[in-house]
């Protein structure tokens, strides 16, 4: 067997100076960034009051709570919980639908191929962005101030916060639509409204339907939490039971939420594929 | 100028027309049925959610005037006429806003580290054992399906009031969400480098380090930054349940009808979410840009 010649380090070094003698800034960049990230992390731990003792006693408590949660047991309030779950699903369905209905016309205003001037598009987009910047829970608090406690406030909260998200998603779907069909309608003498109705909508409706279904699914999750501030649904029961330390009921409610979310996931997945085929919803 | 369009014979045309009409009719029937079912569900839902249109119409004015009120100072002037009065508590609010961002930073980072450790066990192509993959995947599913604020509610009781509960809740949620995204990314890698490293006799950890990691680092960083931005939004409401951050101030302002404070705090939250949105977008662009150049 022939031996490989010994590596010619000096020659290699001369040929690839950038690999052997990287400037100090390039060599130090990654460790410095990591150090900085870790520094902020450590500062955060101290500032936010983490301590091993608190962690240990907390974990001890948590272990105890978990023990108390087994087995999950609704006690005598199963019908109440089922009704609350129905309420949550209703909130998600209604809120998402309303948001989609309101967002569709606005999203046309935010789409580049419908409204070419920046003059209208820019304020509409910023408006949608600021709505999205506010969390659903905050909207729920605001609506509770307006229509009072109860699931209706939840519906309106989900409507408003999804309105922002839908406006953006729909306008992106519209911008991604093929212009050839619109031009075809124009060539055969259709007006602007005809272009939207027969050229754009058939292309974007399946995409929009897919997005709406996906949001119904994710809103089932959001709808469970807006109850925590008093906007109805199963979150209200959950927050109450946590506050009175009825851990068996808590674990039962969490299980109910998990099962409901999984079921909705499954159904909407099936429906989505039936509507748009095996295409990813983005 | 006229063109003669050649038509098919009547009989053939009628057959084609009929087939077309039947196809359209079937499609229309399906759409109508779907719409009917959907509307029925909506009606049931509106009964279930106690929708009351009269309440809405009566109070819709309140919703609009709410925004009028939160933009009015106590002395009756518009908020922007006296910025100093509007943002009277800016020191306190900036402190809590900083705490909010710190909560989401610490939570995202620890969630990312844990998700990073777990995802290689859950990805189909790198998992050492099927049973381990199943267990880890179910665990991550549980972490992301239970909303973070529910975890916060429970942790507030276990760990006491304060930002610690918020951090832990965000950590758990991030483990689930990031773990899944990381896992999907690892499942899409090119397996040839892994085979190459394994053929040199490397163990599992070396395979992950030298074959998988170089392919996914930039994507991981990008997902982590996105998650950080989402978590800032999430952390802004953690205070609602006593888990630290600006949410505490906001909920007090809303519940006690300190109108101009509400708008000031909301504006601060929106602006900082914008800034973080733009900042993380910029960093992600740089990360991917550097990747492309290398």
Coordinates of C-alpha atoms in Angstrom, one line a residue:
Chain A
X1 CA 0.0 0.0 0.0
X2 CA 1.3 3.4 -0.9
X3 CA 1.4 6.0 1.7
X4 CA -0.1 9.4 1.1
X5 CA 2.4 12.2 0.9
X6 CA 2.6 14.3 4.1
X7 CA 0.3 17.3 3.8
X8 CA 2.1 20.4 2.6
X9 CA 0.8 22.8 5.3
X10 CA 2.7 25.8 4.3
X11 CA 1.6 25.5 0.6
X12 CA -2.0 25.0 1.7
X13 CA -1.7 28.0 4.0
X14 CA -0.3 30.1 1.2
X15 CA -3.0 29.0 -1.2
X16 CA -6.1 29.4 1.0
X17 CA -5.3 32.4 3.3
X18 CA -8.9 33.1 4.0
X19 CA -9.4 29.6 5.5
X20 CA -6.3 29.5 7.6
X21 CA -5.9 33.1 8.7
X22 CA -9.4 34.4 9.1
X23 CA -9.6 37.9 10.5
X24 CA -10.2 38.1 14.2
X25 CA -13.6 39.7 13.6
X26 CA -14.9 36.6 11.7
X27 CA -13.4 34.1 14.1
X28 CA -14.8 35.9 17.2
X29 CA -18.3 36.8 15.7
X30 CA -20.0 33.5 16.6
X31 CA -18.7 33.0 20.1
X32 CA -19.4 36.7 20.9
X33 CA -22.9 36.4 19.6
X34 CA -23.4 33.2 21.7
X35 CA -21.9 34.9 24.7
X36 CA -24.2 37.9 24.2
X37 CA -27.3 35.7 23.9
X38 CA -26.3 33.7 26.9
X39 CA -25.6 36.9 28.8
X40 CA -29.1 38.3 28.2
X41 CA -30.5 34.9 29.1
X42 CA -28.6 34.9 32.4
X43 CA -29.6 38.5 33.1
X44 CA -33.2 37.5 32.3
X45 CA -33.1 34.6 34.7
X46 CA -31.9 36.8 37.5
X47 CA -34.2 39.7 36.7
X48 CA -37.3 37.6 36.4
X49 CA -36.7 36.1 39.9
X50 CA -35.5 32.6 39.0
X51 CA -33.8 30.7 41.8
X52 CA -33.0 27.1 42.4
X53 CA -35.0 27.1 45.6
X54 CA -38.1 28.5 44.0
X55 CA -37.7 26.1 41.0
X56 CA -37.4 23.1 43.4
X57 CA -40.4 24.0 45.5
X58 CA -42.4 24.9 42.4
X59 CA -41.6 21.6 40.8
X60 CA -42.5 19.8 44.0
X61 CA -45.9 21.7 43.9
X62 CA -46.3 20.8 40.3
X63 CA -45.7 17.1 40.9
X64 CA -48.2 17.2 43.7
X65 CA -50.7 18.9 41.4
X66 CA -50.2 16.3 38.7
X67 CA -50.8 13.6 41.3
X68 CA -54.0 15.3 42.3
X69 CA -55.1 15.4 38.7
X70 CA -55.3 11.6 38.3
X71 CA -57.8 10.3 37.6
X72 CA -59.6 13.0 35.5
X73 CA -63.1 13.2 36.9
X74 CA -65.8 15.7 35.9
X75 CA -67.8 15.1 39.1
X76 CA -71.5 15.9 38.5
X77 CA -70.9 18.8 36.1
X78 CA -70.4 16.9 32.9
X79 CA -73.5 18.3 31.2
X80 CA -72.3 21.8 32.1
X81 CA -68.9 21.1 30.6
X82 CA -70.4 19.7 27.4
X83 CA -72.5 22.8 27.0
X84 CA -69.5 25.0 27.6
X85 CA -67.5 23.0 25.0
X86 CA -70.4 23.5 22.5
X87 CA -70.3 27.2 23.3
X88 CA -66.6 27.3 22.6
X89 CA -67.0 25.5 19.2
X90 CA -69.8 28.0 18.4
X91 CA -67.6 30.9 19.2
X92 CA -64.9 29.6 17.0
X93 CA -67.2 28.9 14.0
X94 CA -69.1 32.1 14.2
X95 CA -66.2 34.3 14.9
X96 CA -64.2 32.9 12.0
X97 CA -67.1 33.1 9.6
X98 CA -67.9 36.7 10.4
X99 CA -64.2 37.6 10.2
X100 CA -64.0 36.0 6.7
X101 CA -67.1 37.8 5.5
X102 CA -65.9 41.2 6.7
X103 CA -62.3 40.6 5.5
X104 CA -63.0 39.7 2.0
X105 CA -64.0 43.1 0.6
X106 CA -61.2 44.8 2.7
X107 CA -58.6 42.4 1.4
X108 CA -59.5 43.4 -2.2
X109 CA -58.5 46.9 -1.2
X110 CA -55.2 45.6 0.1
X111 CA -54.3 43.6 -3.0
X112 CA -51.8 45.0 -5.4
X113 CA -53.5 43.7 -8.6
X114 CA -56.9 45.2 -7.6
X115 CA -55.9 48.6 -6.2
X116 CA -52.7 49.6 -7.9
X117 CA -52.2 52.9 -6.0
X118 CA -50.2 52.8 -2.9
X119 CA -52.4 55.6 -1.6
X120 CA -55.3 53.3 -0.4
X121 CA -53.3 50.1 -0.1
X122 CA -50.7 51.4 2.4
X123 CA -53.2 52.7 5.1
X124 CA -55.3 49.6 4.7
X125 CA -52.3 47.3 5.3
X126 CA -51.1 49.2 8.3
X127 CA -54.6 49.2 9.7
X128 CA -54.8 45.4 9.3
X129 CA -51.3 45.1 10.9
X130 CA -52.2 47.1 14.0
X131 CA -55.3 44.9 14.5
X132 CA -53.1 41.8 14.3
X133 CA -50.6 43.4 16.7
X134 CA -53.3 43.2 19.5
X135 CA -53.9 39.8 21.0
X136 CA -57.3 38.1 21.0
X137 CA -57.5 38.3 24.7
X138 CA -57.2 42.1 24.7
X139 CA -60.0 42.3 22.1
X140 CA -62.0 40.1 24.4
X141 CA -61.5 42.5 27.3
X142 CA -62.5 45.4 25.1
X143 CA -65.7 43.7 23.9
X144 CA -66.6 42.6 27.4
X145 CA -66.7 46.3 28.2
X146 CA -69.0 46.9 25.3
X147 CA -71.5 44.0 25.2
X148 CA -71.0 42.6 28.6
X149 CA -69.7 39.2 29.9
X150 CA -70.6 36.1 27.9
X151 CA -69.9 34.2 24.7
X152 CA -71.0 37.0 22.4
X153 CA -68.1 39.1 23.5
X154 CA -65.9 36.1 22.6
X155 CA -67.4 35.9 19.1
X156 CA -66.7 39.6 18.5
X157 CA -63.2 39.3 19.8
X158 CA -62.3 36.5 17.5
X159 CA -64.0 38.3 14.6
X160 CA -61.9 41.4 15.1
X161 CA -58.6 39.7 15.6
X162 CA -59.1 37.3 12.7
X163 CA -60.3 40.1 10.5
X164 CA -56.7 41.4 10.6
X165 CA -55.2 38.1 9.9
X166 CA -57.7 37.2 7.1
X167 CA -57.3 40.6 5.4
X168 CA -53.6 39.9 5.1
X169 CA -53.9 36.3 4.0
X170 CA -56.7 36.9 1.5
X171 CA -54.9 39.8 -0.1
X172 CA -51.8 37.6 -0.5
X173 CA -54.0 34.9 -2.1
X174 CA -55.5 37.4 -4.5
X175 CA -52.1 38.8 -5.4
X176 CA -50.9 35.3 -6.2
X177 CA -53.8 34.7 -8.5
X178 CA -53.2 34.2 -12.2
X179 CA -53.8 37.4 -14.2
X180 CA -54.5 35.6 -17.5
X181 CA -58.1 34.7 -16.6
X182 CA -58.8 38.3 -15.5
X183 CA -57.4 39.5 -18.8
X184 CA -59.6 37.0 -20.6
X185 CA -62.7 38.4 -18.9
X186 CA -61.6 41.9 -19.8
X187 CA -61.0 40.9 -23.4
X188 CA -64.5 39.5 -23.7
X189 CA -65.9 42.9 -22.5
X190 CA -66.4 42.4 -18.8
X191 CA -66.3 45.3 -16.4
X192 CA -64.1 45.5 -13.2
X193 CA -66.7 43.7 -11.1
X194 CA -67.0 40.9 -13.7
X195 CA -63.2 40.6 -13.6
X196 CA -63.3 40.1 -9.9
X197 CA -66.3 37.8 -9.9
X198 CA -65.4 35.5 -12.9
X199 CA -61.7 36.0 -13.2
X200 CA -60.4 36.2 -9.6
X201 CA -62.9 34.6 -7.2
X202 CA -62.9 31.1 -8.9
X203 CA -59.2 31.1 -8.4
X204 CA -59.0 32.4 -4.8
X205 CA -62.1 30.9 -3.3
X206 CA -60.7 27.4 -2.7
X207 CA -57.6 28.9 -1.2
X208 CA -59.7 31.2 1.0
X209 CA -61.9 28.3 2.0
X210 CA -58.9 26.3 3.0
X211 CA -57.6 29.2 5.1
X212 CA -61.0 29.7 6.8
X213 CA -61.1 26.0 7.7
X214 CA -57.6 26.2 9.1
X215 CA -58.6 29.2 11.2
X216 CA -61.7 27.5 12.6
X217 CA -59.4 24.8 13.8
X218 CA -56.8 27.2 15.3
X219 CA -59.6 29.3 16.8
X220 CA -61.0 26.4 18.7
X221 CA -57.8 26.7 20.6
X222 CA -58.1 30.5 21.0
X223 CA -61.7 30.2 21.9
X224 CA -60.8 28.0 24.8
X225 CA -58.6 30.8 26.3
X226 CA -60.8 33.8 25.9
X227 CA -63.0 32.4 28.5
X228 CA -60.3 33.1 31.0
X229 CA -61.1 36.8 30.9
X230 CA -64.9 36.0 31.1
X231 CA -65.9 35.7 27.4
X232 CA -67.7 32.4 27.7
X233 CA -66.9 28.9 26.7
X234 CA -64.9 26.1 28.3
X235 CA -62.1 28.5 29.2
X236 CA -64.3 30.1 31.8
X237 CA -64.9 26.7 33.5
X238 CA -61.3 25.8 33.2
X239 CA -60.1 29.1 34.8
X240 CA -62.7 28.7 37.6
X241 CA -61.7 25.1 38.4
X242 CA -58.0 26.0 38.4
X243 CA -58.7 28.9 40.8
X244 CA -60.6 26.7 43.2
X245 CA -58.0 23.9 42.9
X246 CA -60.3 21.2 41.7
X247 CA -57.5 19.4 39.9
X248 CA -59.5 16.4 38.8
X249 CA -62.0 18.6 37.0
X250 CA -59.1 20.6 35.5
X251 CA -57.5 17.6 34.0
X252 CA -60.8 16.4 32.7
X253 CA -61.4 19.8 31.1
X254 CA -57.9 19.8 29.5
X255 CA -58.6 16.3 28.1
X256 CA -61.9 17.5 26.7
X257 CA -60.1 20.4 25.0
X258 CA -57.5 18.1 23.6
X259 CA -60.0 15.7 22.2
X260 CA -62.2 18.4 20.7
X261 CA -59.2 20.1 19.1
X262 CA -58.0 16.7 17.7
X263 CA -61.5 16.0 16.3
X264 CA -61.8 19.4 14.7
X265 CA -58.3 19.0 13.3
X266 CA -59.3 15.7 11.7
X267 CA -62.6 17.0 10.3
X268 CA -61.2 20.2 8.9
X269 CA -58.2 18.4 7.4
X270 CA -60.6 16.1 5.5
X271 CA -62.7 19.0 4.4
X272 CA -59.7 21.0 3.3
X273 CA -58.3 18.2 1.2
X274 CA -61.7 17.7 -0.3
X275 CA -61.9 21.4 -1.3
X276 CA -58.4 22.1 -2.5
X277 CA -56.8 18.7 -3.0
X278 CA -53.5 17.8 -1.5
X279 CA -52.2 21.3 -1.6
X280 CA -50.6 22.9 1.4
X281 CA -52.5 25.8 2.9
X282 CA -50.2 28.7 3.2
Chain B
X1 CA -65.4 40.9 -41.8
X2 CA -67.4 37.9 -40.9
X3 CA -66.3 34.4 -40.0
X4 CA -68.4 31.3 -40.3
X5 CA -68.2 29.2 -37.2
X6 CA -68.7 25.6 -38.0
X7 CA -71.2 24.1 -35.6
X8 CA -71.5 20.5 -34.7
X9 CA -74.6 18.6 -35.9
X10 CA -77.6 19.2 -33.6
X11 CA -77.7 15.7 -32.2
X12 CA -74.1 15.6 -31.1
X13 CA -74.4 19.1 -29.7
X14 CA -77.5 18.2 -27.6
X15 CA -75.7 15.2 -26.1
X16 CA -72.7 17.3 -25.2
X17 CA -74.8 20.1 -23.8
X18 CA -76.7 17.5 -21.7
X19 CA -73.5 16.0 -20.3
X20 CA -72.2 19.5 -19.5
X21 CA -75.5 20.5 -17.8
X22 CA -75.5 17.3 -15.8
X23 CA -71.9 17.9 -14.6
X24 CA -72.7 21.5 -13.6
X25 CA -75.9 20.5 -11.9
X26 CA -74.1 17.9 -9.8
X27 CA -71.5 20.5 -8.8
X28 CA -74.1 23.1 -8.0
X29 CA -76.0 20.6 -5.9
X30 CA -72.9 19.7 -3.9
X31 CA -72.1 23.4 -3.3
X32 CA -75.7 24.1 -2.3
X33 CA -75.8 21.2 0.1
X34 CA -72.5 22.2 1.6
X35 CA -73.7 25.8 2.0
X36 CA -77.0 24.6 3.6
X37 CA -75.1 22.4 6.1
X38 CA -72.8 25.3 6.9
X39 CA -75.6 27.8 7.4
X40 CA -77.4 25.3 9.7
X41 CA -74.2 25.0 11.7
X42 CA -74.0 28.8 11.9
X43 CA -77.6 29.0 13.2
X44 CA -77.0 26.4 15.8
X45 CA -73.7 28.1 16.7
X46 CA -75.4 31.5 17.1
X47 CA -77.9 30.1 19.4
X48 CA -75.1 28.4 21.4
X49 CA -73.0 31.5 21.6
X50 CA -76.0 33.6 22.7
X51 CA -75.7 35.9 19.8
X52 CA -78.0 38.8 20.2
X53 CA -78.1 41.1 17.3
X54 CA -80.2 43.7 19.2
X55 CA -77.4 43.9 21.9
X56 CA -74.9 44.3 19.1
X57 CA -76.7 47.1 17.4
X58 CA -77.5 48.8 20.7
X59 CA -74.0 48.6 21.8
X60 CA -72.1 48.9 18.6
X61 CA -72.0 52.7 19.2
X62 CA -70.2 51.9 22.5
X63 CA -67.5 50.0 20.6
X64 CA -66.9 52.9 18.3
X65 CA -67.1 55.4 21.1
X66 CA -64.8 53.2 23.2
X67 CA -62.0 54.2 20.8
X68 CA -63.1 57.8 21.0
X69 CA -62.9 57.5 24.8
X70 CA -59.5 55.8 24.9
X71 CA -58.2 58.6 22.8
X72 CA -59.4 61.3 25.1
X73 CA -57.5 62.6 28.1
X74 CA -59.2 63.2 31.5
X75 CA -59.3 67.0 30.8
X76 CA -61.3 66.3 27.6
X77 CA -58.6 67.0 25.1
X78 CA -57.4 64.6 22.5
X79 CA -54.5 62.5 23.7
X80 CA -52.0 63.7 21.1
X81 CA -52.4 67.3 22.3
X82 CA -50.5 66.5 25.5
X83 CA -48.1 63.6 25.0
X84 CA -46.6 64.1 28.4
X85 CA -49.9 63.6 30.1
X86 CA -50.9 60.7 27.8
X87 CA -47.7 58.7 28.5
X88 CA -47.5 59.9 32.1
X89 CA -46.5 56.4 33.2
X90 CA -44.0 55.7 30.5
X91 CA -41.2 54.8 32.9
X92 CA -43.3 52.1 34.6
X93 CA -44.7 50.8 31.3
X94 CA -41.4 50.6 29.6
X95 CA -40.1 48.6 32.5
X96 CA -43.0 46.1 32.2
X97 CA -42.7 46.1 28.4
X98 CA -39.0 45.3 28.8
X99 CA -40.0 42.5 31.3
X100 CA -42.4 41.2 28.7
X101 CA -39.8 41.0 26.0
X102 CA -37.3 39.4 28.5
X103 CA -40.0 36.8 29.4
X104 CA -40.5 35.9 25.8
X105 CA -36.7 35.9 25.2
X106 CA -35.9 33.6 28.0
X107 CA -38.9 31.4 27.3
X108 CA -38.1 31.1 23.6
X109 CA -34.5 30.4 24.2
X110 CA -35.1 27.7 26.7
X111 CA -37.9 26.3 24.6
X112 CA -35.6 26.3 21.6
X113 CA -32.9 24.4 23.4
X114 CA -35.3 21.8 24.7
X115 CA -37.0 21.5 21.3
X116 CA -33.6 21.2 19.7
X117 CA -32.7 18.4 22.0
X118 CA -35.9 16.6 21.4
X119 CA -36.5 17.0 17.7
X120 CA -33.7 14.6 16.6
X121 CA -35.4 11.9 18.6
X122 CA -38.8 12.6 16.9
X123 CA -37.8 13.0 13.3
X124 CA -38.4 9.9 11.2
X125 CA -35.0 9.7 9.6
X126 CA -32.9 10.3 12.7
X127 CA -34.9 8.8 15.5
X128 CA -33.0 6.0 17.3
X129 CA -36.1 4.0 18.2
X130 CA -39.7 4.0 17.0
X131 CA -41.1 3.9 20.5
X132 CA -39.0 6.9 21.5
X133 CA -40.2 8.7 18.4
X134 CA -43.8 8.0 19.4
X135 CA -43.4 9.2 22.9
X136 CA -41.6 12.4 22.0
X137 CA -44.1 13.3 19.3
X138 CA -47.1 12.9 21.6
X139 CA -45.3 14.9 24.3
X140 CA -44.7 17.8 21.8
X141 CA -48.3 17.6 20.6
X142 CA -49.5 17.9 24.2
X143 CA -47.2 20.9 24.8
X144 CA -48.5 22.9 21.8
X145 CA -52.2 22.0 22.0
X146 CA -52.7 23.1 25.5
X147 CA -52.7 27.0 25.2
X148 CA -49.8 28.6 26.9
X149 CA -52.0 30.8 29.1
X150 CA -53.5 27.6 30.6
X151 CA -50.1 26.5 31.6
X152 CA -49.5 30.0 33.0
X153 CA -52.6 29.6 35.1
X154 CA -51.4 26.4 36.6
X155 CA -47.8 27.5 37.0
X156 CA -48.9 30.7 38.8
X157 CA -50.4 28.4 41.5
X158 CA -47.3 26.1 41.6
X159 CA -44.5 28.6 41.3
X160 CA -46.3 31.7 42.7
X161 CA -47.3 34.9 41.1
X162 CA -44.7 36.6 38.9
X163 CA -42.8 36.4 35.6
X164 CA -41.4 32.9 36.3
X165 CA -44.7 31.3 35.6
X166 CA -45.0 33.1 32.3
X167 CA -41.5 32.1 31.3
X168 CA -42.2 28.4 32.0
X169 CA -45.5 28.5 30.2
X170 CA -43.9 30.0 27.1
X171 CA -41.0 27.5 27.4
X172 CA -43.4 24.6 27.3
X173 CA -45.4 26.0 24.5
X174 CA -42.3 26.7 22.5
X175 CA -40.9 23.2 23.0
X176 CA -44.1 21.8 21.3
X177 CA -44.3 24.3 18.5
X178 CA -40.6 24.6 17.7
X179 CA -39.9 20.9 18.2
X180 CA -42.5 20.2 15.5
X181 CA -41.1 22.8 13.0
X182 CA -37.5 21.6 13.7
X183 CA -38.6 18.0 13.2
X184 CA -40.2 18.7 9.9
X185 CA -37.1 20.4 8.7
X186 CA -34.8 17.5 9.8
X187 CA -37.1 15.1 8.0
X188 CA -36.5 17.0 4.7
X189 CA -32.7 17.0 4.8
X190 CA -30.4 15.3 2.3
X191 CA -29.5 11.9 3.9
X192 CA -26.2 11.5 1.9
X193 CA -24.0 13.4 4.3
X194 CA -25.4 11.3 7.1
X195 CA -24.5 8.1 5.3
X196 CA -21.1 9.6 4.6
X197 CA -20.4 10.4 8.3
X198 CA -21.8 7.0 9.4
X199 CA -19.5 5.2 7.0
X200 CA -16.5 6.6 8.8
X201 CA -17.7 4.8 11.9
X202 CA -19.3 7.8 13.7
X203 CA -21.9 7.3 16.4
X204 CA -25.4 8.8 16.5
X205 CA -24.3 12.1 18.1
X206 CA -21.5 12.7 15.7
X207 CA -23.9 12.0 12.8
X208 CA -26.3 14.6 14.1
X209 CA -23.5 17.1 14.7
X210 CA -21.6 16.8 11.5
X211 CA -24.2 15.7 9.0
X212 CA -27.6 17.0 10.0
X213 CA -26.8 20.2 11.9
X214 CA -25.0 22.0 9.1
X215 CA -28.0 21.6 6.9
X216 CA -30.6 22.9 9.2
X217 CA -28.9 25.6 11.3
X218 CA -30.2 28.6 9.3
X219 CA -33.7 27.2 9.2
X220 CA -33.7 26.6 12.9
X221 CA -32.6 30.1 13.6
X222 CA -35.3 31.5 11.3
X223 CA -38.1 29.5 13.0
X224 CA -36.8 30.5 16.4
X225 CA -36.8 34.2 15.6
X226 CA -40.4 33.9 14.2
X227 CA -41.4 32.1 17.4
X228 CA -39.8 34.8 19.5
X229 CA -42.0 37.4 17.7
X230 CA -45.1 35.3 18.3
X231 CA -44.1 34.8 22.0
X232 CA -43.8 38.6 22.5
X233 CA -47.5 38.8 21.6
X234 CA -48.3 35.9 23.9
X235 CA -46.3 37.3 26.8
X236 CA -48.1 40.7 26.5
X237 CA -51.2 38.9 27.9
X238 CA -49.5 36.7 30.4
X239 CA -50.1 39.4 33.0
X240 CA -53.8 38.8 32.7
X241 CA -53.4 35.7 34.9
X242 CA -50.7 37.2 37.0
X243 CA -47.7 35.8 35.2
X244 CA -45.7 39.0 34.8
X245 CA -45.2 41.6 32.1
X246 CA -47.2 44.5 30.7
X247 CA -50.5 42.5 30.7
X248 CA -51.0 43.3 34.4
X249 CA -50.9 47.0 33.8
X250 CA -53.2 46.7 30.7
X251 CA -55.8 44.6 32.5
X252 CA -56.0 47.0 35.4
X253 CA -56.3 50.0 33.0
X254 CA -59.1 48.3 31.0
X255 CA -61.0 47.0 34.0
X256 CA -60.8 50.3 35.9
X257 CA -61.6 52.4 32.8
X258 CA -58.4 54.4 32.8
X259 CA -59.2 55.2 29.1
X260 CA -56.1 57.1 28.0
X261 CA -53.8 54.6 29.7
X262 CA -55.4 51.8 27.7
X263 CA -54.5 53.5 24.4
X264 CA -51.0 54.4 25.6
X265 CA -50.2 50.9 26.6
X266 CA -51.8 49.4 23.5
X267 CA -49.8 51.8 21.4
X268 CA -46.6 50.8 23.1
X269 CA -47.3 47.1 22.6
X270 CA -48.2 47.5 19.0
X271 CA -45.1 49.6 18.3
X272 CA -42.8 47.2 20.1
X273 CA -44.4 44.2 18.2
X274 CA -43.8 46.1 14.9
X275 CA -40.2 46.8 15.8
X276 CA -39.5 43.2 16.8
X277 CA -41.3 42.1 13.6
X278 CA -39.0 44.3 11.5
X279 CA -35.9 43.5 13.5
X280 CA -36.3 39.7 13.3
X281 CA -37.2 40.0 9.6
X282 CA -33.9 41.8 9.1
X283 CA -31.9 39.3 11.0
X284 CA -33.6 36.4 9.1
X285 CA -32.7 38.1 5.8
X286 CA -29.1 38.4 6.9
X287 CA -28.9 34.8 8.1
X288 CA -30.3 33.4 4.8
X289 CA -28.2 35.9 2.8
X290 CA -25.0 34.7 4.5
X291 CA -26.1 31.1 3.8
X292 CA -26.5 31.7 0.1
X293 CA -23.1 33.4 -0.2
X294 CA -21.2 30.6 1.5

